Coordinates of C-alpha atoms and ligand atoms in Angstrom, one line a residue:
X193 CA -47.4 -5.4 -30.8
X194 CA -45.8 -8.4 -29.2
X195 CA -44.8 -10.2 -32.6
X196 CA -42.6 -7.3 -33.7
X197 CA -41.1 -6.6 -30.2
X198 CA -40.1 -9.8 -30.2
X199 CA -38.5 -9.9 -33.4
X200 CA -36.7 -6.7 -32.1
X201 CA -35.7 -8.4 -29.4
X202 CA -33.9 -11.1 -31.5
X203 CA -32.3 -8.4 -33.9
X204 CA -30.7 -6.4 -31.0
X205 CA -29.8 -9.9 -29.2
X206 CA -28.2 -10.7 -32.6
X207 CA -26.5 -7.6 -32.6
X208 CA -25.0 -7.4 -29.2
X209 CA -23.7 -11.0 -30.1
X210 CA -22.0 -9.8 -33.0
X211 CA -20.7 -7.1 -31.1
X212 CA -19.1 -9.0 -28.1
X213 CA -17.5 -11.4 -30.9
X214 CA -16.3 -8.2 -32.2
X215 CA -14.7 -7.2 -29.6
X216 CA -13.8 -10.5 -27.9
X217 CA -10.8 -10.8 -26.1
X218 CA -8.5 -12.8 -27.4
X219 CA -7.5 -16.4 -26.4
X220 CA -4.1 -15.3 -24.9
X221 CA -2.4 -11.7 -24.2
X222 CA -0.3 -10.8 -26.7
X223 CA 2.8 -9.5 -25.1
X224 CA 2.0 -6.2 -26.5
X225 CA 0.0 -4.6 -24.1
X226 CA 2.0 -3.2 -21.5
X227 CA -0.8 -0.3 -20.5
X228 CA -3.5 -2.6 -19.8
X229 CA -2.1 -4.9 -17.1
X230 CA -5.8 -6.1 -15.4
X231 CA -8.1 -8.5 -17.3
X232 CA -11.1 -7.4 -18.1
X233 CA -14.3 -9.3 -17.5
X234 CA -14.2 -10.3 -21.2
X235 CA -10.9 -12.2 -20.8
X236 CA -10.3 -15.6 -19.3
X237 CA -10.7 -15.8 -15.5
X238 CA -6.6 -16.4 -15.1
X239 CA -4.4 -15.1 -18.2
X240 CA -0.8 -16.5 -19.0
X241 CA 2.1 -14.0 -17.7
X242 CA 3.4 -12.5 -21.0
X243 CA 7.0 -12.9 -21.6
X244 CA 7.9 -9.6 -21.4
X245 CA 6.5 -6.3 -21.0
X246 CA 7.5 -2.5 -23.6
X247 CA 10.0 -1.0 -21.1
X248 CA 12.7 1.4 -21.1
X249 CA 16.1 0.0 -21.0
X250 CA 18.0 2.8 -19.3
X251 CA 15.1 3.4 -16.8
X252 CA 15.1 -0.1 -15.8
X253 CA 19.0 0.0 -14.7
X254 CA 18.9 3.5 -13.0
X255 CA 15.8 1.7 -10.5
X256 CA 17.7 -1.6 -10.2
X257 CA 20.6 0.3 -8.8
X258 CA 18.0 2.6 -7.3
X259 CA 16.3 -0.6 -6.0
X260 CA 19.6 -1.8 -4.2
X261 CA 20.6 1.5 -3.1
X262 CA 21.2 2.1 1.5
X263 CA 21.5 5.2 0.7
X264 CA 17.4 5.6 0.2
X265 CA 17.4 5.0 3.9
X266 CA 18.4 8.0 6.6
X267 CA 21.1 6.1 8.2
X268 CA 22.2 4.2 5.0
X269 CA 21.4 0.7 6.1
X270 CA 18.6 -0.4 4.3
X271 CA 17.4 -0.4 0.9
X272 CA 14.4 -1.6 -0.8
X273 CA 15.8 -5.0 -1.4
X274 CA 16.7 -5.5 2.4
X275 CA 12.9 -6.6 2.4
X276 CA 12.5 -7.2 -1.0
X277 CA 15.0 -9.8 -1.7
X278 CA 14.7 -11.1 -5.3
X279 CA 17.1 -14.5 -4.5
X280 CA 13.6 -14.7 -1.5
X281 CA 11.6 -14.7 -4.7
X282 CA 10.5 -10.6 -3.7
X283 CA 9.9 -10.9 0.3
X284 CA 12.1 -11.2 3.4
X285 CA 10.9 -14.5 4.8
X286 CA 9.9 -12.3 8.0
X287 CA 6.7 -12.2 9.5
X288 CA 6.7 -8.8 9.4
X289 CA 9.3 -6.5 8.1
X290 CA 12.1 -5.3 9.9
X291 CA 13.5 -1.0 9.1
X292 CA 16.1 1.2 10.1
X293 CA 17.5 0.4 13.4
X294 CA 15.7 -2.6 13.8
X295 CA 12.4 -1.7 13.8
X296 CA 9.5 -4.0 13.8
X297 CA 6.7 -2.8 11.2
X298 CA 3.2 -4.8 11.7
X299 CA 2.6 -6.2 8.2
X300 CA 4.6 -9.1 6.4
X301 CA 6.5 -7.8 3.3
X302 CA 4.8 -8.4 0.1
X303 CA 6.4 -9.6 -3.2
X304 CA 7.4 -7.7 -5.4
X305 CA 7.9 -9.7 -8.1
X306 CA 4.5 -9.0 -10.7
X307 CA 3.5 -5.9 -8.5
X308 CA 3.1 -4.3 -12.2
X309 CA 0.3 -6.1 -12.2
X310 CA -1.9 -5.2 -9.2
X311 CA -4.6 -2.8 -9.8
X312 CA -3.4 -0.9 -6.6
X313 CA -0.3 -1.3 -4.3
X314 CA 0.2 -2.0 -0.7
X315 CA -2.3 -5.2 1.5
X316 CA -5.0 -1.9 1.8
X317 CA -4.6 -0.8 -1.5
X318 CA -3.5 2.9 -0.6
X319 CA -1.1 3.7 -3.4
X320 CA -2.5 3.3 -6.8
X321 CA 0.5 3.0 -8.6
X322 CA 3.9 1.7 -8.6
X323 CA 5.2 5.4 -8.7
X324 CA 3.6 6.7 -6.3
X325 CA 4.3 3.0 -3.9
X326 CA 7.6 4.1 -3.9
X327 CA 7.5 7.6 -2.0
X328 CA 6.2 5.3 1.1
X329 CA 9.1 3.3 2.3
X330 CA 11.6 5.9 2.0
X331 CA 9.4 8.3 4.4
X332 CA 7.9 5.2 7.0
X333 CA 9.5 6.2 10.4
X334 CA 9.8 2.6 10.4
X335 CA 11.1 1.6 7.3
X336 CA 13.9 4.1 5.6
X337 CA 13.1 7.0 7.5
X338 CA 14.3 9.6 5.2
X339 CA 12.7 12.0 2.6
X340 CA 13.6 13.0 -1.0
X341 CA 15.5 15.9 -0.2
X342 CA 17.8 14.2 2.1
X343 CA 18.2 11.1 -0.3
X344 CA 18.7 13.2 -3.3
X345 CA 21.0 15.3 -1.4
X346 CA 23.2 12.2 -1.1
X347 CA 22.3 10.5 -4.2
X348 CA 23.4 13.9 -6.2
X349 CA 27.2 13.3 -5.0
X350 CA 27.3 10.5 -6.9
X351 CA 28.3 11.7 -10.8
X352 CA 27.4 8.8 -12.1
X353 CA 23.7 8.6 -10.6
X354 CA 23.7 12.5 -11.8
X355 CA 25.0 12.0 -15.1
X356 CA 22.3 8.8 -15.4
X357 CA 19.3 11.0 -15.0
X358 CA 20.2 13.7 -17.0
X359 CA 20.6 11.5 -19.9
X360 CA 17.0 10.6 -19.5
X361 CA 15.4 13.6 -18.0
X362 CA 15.8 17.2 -18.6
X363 CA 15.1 18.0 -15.2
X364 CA 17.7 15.1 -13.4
X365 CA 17.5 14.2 -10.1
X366 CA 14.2 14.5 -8.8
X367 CA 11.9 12.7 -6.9
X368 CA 9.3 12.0 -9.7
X369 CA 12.1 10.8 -11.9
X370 CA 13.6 8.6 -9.1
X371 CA 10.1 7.1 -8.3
X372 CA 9.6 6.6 -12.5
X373 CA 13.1 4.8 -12.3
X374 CA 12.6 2.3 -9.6
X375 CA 8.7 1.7 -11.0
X376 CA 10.2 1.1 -14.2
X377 CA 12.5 -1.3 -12.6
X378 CA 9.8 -3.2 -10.7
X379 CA 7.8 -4.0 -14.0
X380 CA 10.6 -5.9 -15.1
X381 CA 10.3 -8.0 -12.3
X382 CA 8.0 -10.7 -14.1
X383 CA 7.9 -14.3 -13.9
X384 CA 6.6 -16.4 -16.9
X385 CA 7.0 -19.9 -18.0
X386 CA 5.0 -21.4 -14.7
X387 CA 3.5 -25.0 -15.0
X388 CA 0.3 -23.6 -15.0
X389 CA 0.9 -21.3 -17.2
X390 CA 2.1 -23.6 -19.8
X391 CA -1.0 -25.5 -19.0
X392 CA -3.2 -22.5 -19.8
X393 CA -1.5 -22.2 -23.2
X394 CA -2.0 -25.8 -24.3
X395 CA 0.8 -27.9 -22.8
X396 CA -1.8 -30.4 -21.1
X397 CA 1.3 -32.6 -19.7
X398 CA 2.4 -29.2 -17.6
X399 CA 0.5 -29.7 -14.4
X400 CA 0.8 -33.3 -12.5
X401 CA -2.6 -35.3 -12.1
X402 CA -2.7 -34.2 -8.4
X403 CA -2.0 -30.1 -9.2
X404 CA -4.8 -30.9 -12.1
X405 CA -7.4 -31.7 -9.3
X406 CA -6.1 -28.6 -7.5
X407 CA -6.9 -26.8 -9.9
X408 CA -10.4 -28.2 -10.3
X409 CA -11.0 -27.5 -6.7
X410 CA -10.0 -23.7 -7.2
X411 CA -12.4 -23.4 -9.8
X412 CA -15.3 -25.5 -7.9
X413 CA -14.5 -24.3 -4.5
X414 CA -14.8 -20.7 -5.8
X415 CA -11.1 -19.5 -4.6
X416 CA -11.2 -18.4 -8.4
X417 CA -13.9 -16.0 -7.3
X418 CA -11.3 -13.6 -5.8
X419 CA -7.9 -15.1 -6.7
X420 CA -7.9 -14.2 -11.0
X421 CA -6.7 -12.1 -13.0
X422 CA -3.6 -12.1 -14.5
X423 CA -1.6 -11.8 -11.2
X424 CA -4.6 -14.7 -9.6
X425 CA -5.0 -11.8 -7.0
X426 CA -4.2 -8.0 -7.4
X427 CA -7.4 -7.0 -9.1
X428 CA -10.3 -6.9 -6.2
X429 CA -10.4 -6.0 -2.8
X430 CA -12.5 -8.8 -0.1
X431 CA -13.4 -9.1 3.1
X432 CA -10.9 -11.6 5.4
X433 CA -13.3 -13.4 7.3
X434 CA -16.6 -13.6 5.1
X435 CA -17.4 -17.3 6.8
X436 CA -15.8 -17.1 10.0
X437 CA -13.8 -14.4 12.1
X438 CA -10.5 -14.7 11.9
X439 CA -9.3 -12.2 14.1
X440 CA -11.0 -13.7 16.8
X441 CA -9.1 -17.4 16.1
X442 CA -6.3 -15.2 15.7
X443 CA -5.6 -15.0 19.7
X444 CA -3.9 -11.6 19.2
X445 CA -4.3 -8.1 19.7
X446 CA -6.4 -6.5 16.4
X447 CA -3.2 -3.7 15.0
X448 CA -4.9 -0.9 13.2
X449 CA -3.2 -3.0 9.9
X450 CA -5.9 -5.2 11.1
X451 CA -8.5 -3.0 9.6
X452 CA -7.1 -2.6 6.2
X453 CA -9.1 -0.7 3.5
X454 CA -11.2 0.9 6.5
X455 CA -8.0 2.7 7.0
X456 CA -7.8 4.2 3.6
X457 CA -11.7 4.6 3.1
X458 CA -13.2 5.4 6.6
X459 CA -16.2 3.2 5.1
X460 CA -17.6 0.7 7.9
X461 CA -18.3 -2.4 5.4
X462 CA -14.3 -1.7 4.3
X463 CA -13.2 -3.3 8.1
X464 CA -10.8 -6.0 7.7
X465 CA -11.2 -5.3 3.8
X466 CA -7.6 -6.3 1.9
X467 CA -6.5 -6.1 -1.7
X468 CA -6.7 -9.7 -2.8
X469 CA -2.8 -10.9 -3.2
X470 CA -1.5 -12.2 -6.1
X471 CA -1.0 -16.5 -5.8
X472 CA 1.8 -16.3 -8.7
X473 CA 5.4 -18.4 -6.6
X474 CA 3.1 -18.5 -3.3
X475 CA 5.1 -21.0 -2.4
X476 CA 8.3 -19.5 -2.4
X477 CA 6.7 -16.3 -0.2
X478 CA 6.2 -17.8 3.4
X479 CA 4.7 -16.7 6.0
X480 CA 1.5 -15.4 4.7
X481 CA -1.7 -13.3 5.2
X482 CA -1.0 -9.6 5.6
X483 CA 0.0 -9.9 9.2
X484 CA 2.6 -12.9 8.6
X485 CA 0.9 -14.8 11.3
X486 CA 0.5 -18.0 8.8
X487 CA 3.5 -19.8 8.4
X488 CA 2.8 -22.9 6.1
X489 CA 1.0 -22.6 2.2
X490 CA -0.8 -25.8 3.8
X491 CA -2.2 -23.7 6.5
X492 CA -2.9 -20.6 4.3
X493 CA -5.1 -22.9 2.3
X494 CA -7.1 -24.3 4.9
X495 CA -7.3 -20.7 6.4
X496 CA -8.8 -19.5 3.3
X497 CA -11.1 -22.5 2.5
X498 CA -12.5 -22.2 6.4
X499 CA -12.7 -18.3 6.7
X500 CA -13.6 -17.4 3.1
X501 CA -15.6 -20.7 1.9
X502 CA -16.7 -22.0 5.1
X503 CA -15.1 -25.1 3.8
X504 CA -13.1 -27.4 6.5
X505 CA -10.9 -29.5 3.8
X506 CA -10.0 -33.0 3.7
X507 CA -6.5 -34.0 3.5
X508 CA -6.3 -35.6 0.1
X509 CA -7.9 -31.9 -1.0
X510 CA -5.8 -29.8 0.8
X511 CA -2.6 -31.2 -0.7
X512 CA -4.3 -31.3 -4.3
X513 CA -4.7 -27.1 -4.0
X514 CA -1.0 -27.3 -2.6
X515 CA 0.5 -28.9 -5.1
X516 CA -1.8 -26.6 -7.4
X517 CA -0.2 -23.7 -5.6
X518 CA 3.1 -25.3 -6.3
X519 CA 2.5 -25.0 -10.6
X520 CA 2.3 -21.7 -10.1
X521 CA 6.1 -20.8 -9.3
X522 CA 7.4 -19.1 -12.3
X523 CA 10.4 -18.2 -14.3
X524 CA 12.3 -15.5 -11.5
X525 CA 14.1 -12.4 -13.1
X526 CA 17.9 -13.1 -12.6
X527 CA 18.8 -9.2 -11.4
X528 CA 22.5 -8.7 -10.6
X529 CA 22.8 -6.5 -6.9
Ligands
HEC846 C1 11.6 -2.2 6.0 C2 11.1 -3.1 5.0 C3 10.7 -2.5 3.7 C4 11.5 -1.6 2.9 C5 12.8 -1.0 3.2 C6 10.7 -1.5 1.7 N1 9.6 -2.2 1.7 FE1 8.2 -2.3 0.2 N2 6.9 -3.2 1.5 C7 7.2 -3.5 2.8 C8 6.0 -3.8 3.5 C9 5.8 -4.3 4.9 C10 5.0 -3.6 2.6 C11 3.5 -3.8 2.8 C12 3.0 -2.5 3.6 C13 1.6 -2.3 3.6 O1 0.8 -2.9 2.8 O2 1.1 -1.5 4.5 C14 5.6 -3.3 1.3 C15 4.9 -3.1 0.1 C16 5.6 -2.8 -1.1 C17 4.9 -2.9 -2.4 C18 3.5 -3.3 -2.7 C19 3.3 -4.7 -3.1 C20 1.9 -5.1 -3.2 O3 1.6 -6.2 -3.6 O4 1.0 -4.4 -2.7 C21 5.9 -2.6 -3.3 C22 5.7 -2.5 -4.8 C23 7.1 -2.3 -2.6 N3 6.9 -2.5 -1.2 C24 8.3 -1.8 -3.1 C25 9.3 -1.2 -2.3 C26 10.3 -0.3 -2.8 C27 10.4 0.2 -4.3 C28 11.1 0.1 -1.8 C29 12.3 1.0 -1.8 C30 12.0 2.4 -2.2 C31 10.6 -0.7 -0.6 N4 9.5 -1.4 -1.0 C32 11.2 -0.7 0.6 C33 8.5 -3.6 3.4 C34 9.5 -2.8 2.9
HEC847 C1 -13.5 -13.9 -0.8 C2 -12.2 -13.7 -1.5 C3 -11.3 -14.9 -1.4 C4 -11.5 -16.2 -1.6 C5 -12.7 -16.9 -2.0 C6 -10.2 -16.9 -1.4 N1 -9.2 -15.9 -1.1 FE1 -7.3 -16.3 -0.7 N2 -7.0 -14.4 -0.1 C7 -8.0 -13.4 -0.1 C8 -7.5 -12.3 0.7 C9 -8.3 -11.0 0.9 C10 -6.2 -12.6 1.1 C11 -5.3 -11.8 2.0 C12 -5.5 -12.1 3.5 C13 -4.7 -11.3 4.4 O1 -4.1 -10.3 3.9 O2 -4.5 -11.5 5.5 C14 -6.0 -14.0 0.6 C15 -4.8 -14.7 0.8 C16 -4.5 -15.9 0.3 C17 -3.2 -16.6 0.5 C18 -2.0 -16.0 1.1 C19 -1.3 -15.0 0.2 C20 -0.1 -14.3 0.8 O3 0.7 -13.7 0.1 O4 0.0 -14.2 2.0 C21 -3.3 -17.8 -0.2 C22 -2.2 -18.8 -0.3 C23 -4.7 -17.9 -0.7 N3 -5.3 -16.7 -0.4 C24 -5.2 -19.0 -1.4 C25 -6.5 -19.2 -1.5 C26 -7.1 -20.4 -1.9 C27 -6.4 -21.7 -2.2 C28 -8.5 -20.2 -1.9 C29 -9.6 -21.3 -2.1 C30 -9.5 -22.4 -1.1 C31 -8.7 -18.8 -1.6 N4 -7.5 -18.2 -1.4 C32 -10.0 -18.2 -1.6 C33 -9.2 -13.5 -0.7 C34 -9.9 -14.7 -1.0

């Protein structure tokens, strides 16, 4: 009978509305949810950074000295930090990053700074966590060239570092137990207190009128589409090049980098597929894209309105998103070498 379906229909439509105001989310992360970094669909589009996240003290101080150590590296020259510089807001200002005896990788260095809050490490996505991130420089040819055995073999002549794990872990030096240090490390490697995150919390006089209309645009554009989350980025993989090619404007050789996901998936539609980066101190981050081959924000913008939108933008426009881009420079840990 029609009449009574429908009158089901508006009791279970009731009832799912009660349940999603149930279980809303609320209006702003509290600061006490440090397993759940990603925002579900139920959240805002782009959440506040929280001030802090629930971290182990003593882990945090073994990875920064972890972070900083040459000695990660086979010939003891470079440490994470040589390419993660956190006075260079997380990157190395390279176009692409630069190992052991000078060696030329073919991707640009990535921040670090709110990594803990990317779904999936590396521009393809291939490590899922920050743990397990951290095995990859030290064994790159390219990068440290070493391997666990040979770092903790040099690592484990230092009583200090020895005496340091075994306070925490049973089982001391190991590689699990470095990799948990330096992770631990890198999640305290937030930065809060941006314009636009003041915005988002109510402090309408945050963003200028001109980063207000950028922000307007990256709603109405659809750059929100992809860039959101709390880390505006880190929580999607997309296509570079839904609207136009950009490896063809390029004018260079496609690298096998070039193919991104593809190279972790083997699945044809996953060509030229990247994690979405995070947009949180963009401008402090230059050059950009995953092969460093864009050197200005203003030209990263336009890149992305043209090859993801299919938008050309005017000029008044583009520096509106800039200066939008510009709010988003936040509160950078202060981490003694
Ligand atoms: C020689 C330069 C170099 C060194 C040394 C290095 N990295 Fe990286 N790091 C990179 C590059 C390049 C990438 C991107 C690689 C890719 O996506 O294929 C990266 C990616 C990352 C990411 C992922 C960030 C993201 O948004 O996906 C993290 C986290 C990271 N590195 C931490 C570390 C740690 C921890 C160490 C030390 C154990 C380290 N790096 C050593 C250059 C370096
Ligand atoms: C369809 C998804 C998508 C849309 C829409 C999109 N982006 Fe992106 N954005 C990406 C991906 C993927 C990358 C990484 C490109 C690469 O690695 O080479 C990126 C990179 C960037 C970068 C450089 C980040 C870095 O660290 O190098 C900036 C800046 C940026 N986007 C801003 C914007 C702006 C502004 C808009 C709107 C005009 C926008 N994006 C729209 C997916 C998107």
């Amino acid at each position: 009978m029609p009449r009574s379906r429908a009158i089901l229909l508006l009791f279970l439509t009731g009832l799912f509305g009660l349940a999603g105001w149930l279980l809303r989310a609320p209006e702003e992360p509290g600061t006490d949810q440090p397993d759940s970094y990603a925002s579900p669909a139920t959240e805002q589009p782009i959440t506040p950074i929280p001030d802090s996240l629930a971290l182990d003290a003593r882990k945090v101080e073994l990875g920064r000295r972890l972070f900083h150590d040459k000695r990660l590296s086979r010939d003891d020259t470079v440490s994470c930090a040589s390419c993660h510089d956190l006075k260079m807001a997380g990157g190395d200002g390279q176009t692409v990053a630069v190992g052991v005896q000078r060696q030329m990788g073919t991707v640009n260095s990535p921040t670090v700074l709110n990594s803990a809050f990317n779904f999936s490490q590396f521009w393809d996505g291939r490590a899922s966590t920050l743990e397990e991130q951290a095995q990859g420089p030290v064994h790159n040819p390219i990068e440290m060239a070493s391997n666990w055995a040979e770092v903790i073999k040099k690592l484990s002549l230092d009583a200090q570092y020895v005496r340091d794990f075994q306070a925490i872990w049973p089982d001391g030096m190991k590689a699990a137990n470095i990799q948990s240090a330096i992770a631990e490390f890198e999640r305290s490697l937030i930065t809060p207190h941006s314009a636009f995150d003041r915005y988002l919390k109510g402090d309408s006089q945050a963003l200028s009128p001109e980063a207000r209309k950028g922000w307007d645009l990256f709603r109405n554009l659809g750059c929100i589409a992809c860039h959101q989350g709390v880390n505006m980025g880190g929580n999607m993989y997309a296509n570079l090049g839904v609207m136009g090619d950009f490896f063809a404007d390029r004018g260079k050789p496609l690298e096998k980098s070039d193919l991104g996901r593809y190279n972790v998936t083997g699945r044809e539609e996953d060509r030229h597929v990247f994690k979405v980066p995070t947009l949180r101190n963009i401008a402090l981050t230059a050059p950009y894209f995953h092969d460093g081959s864009i050197e200005k924000l203003e030209q990263s913008v336009d890149a992305m309105a043209r090859y993801q939108l299919g938008v050309e933008l005017s000029e008044p426009d583009r520096a509106a998103l800039v200066a939008f881009m510009q709010s988003l420079n936040g509160r950078l840990p202060v981490v003694v070498p």
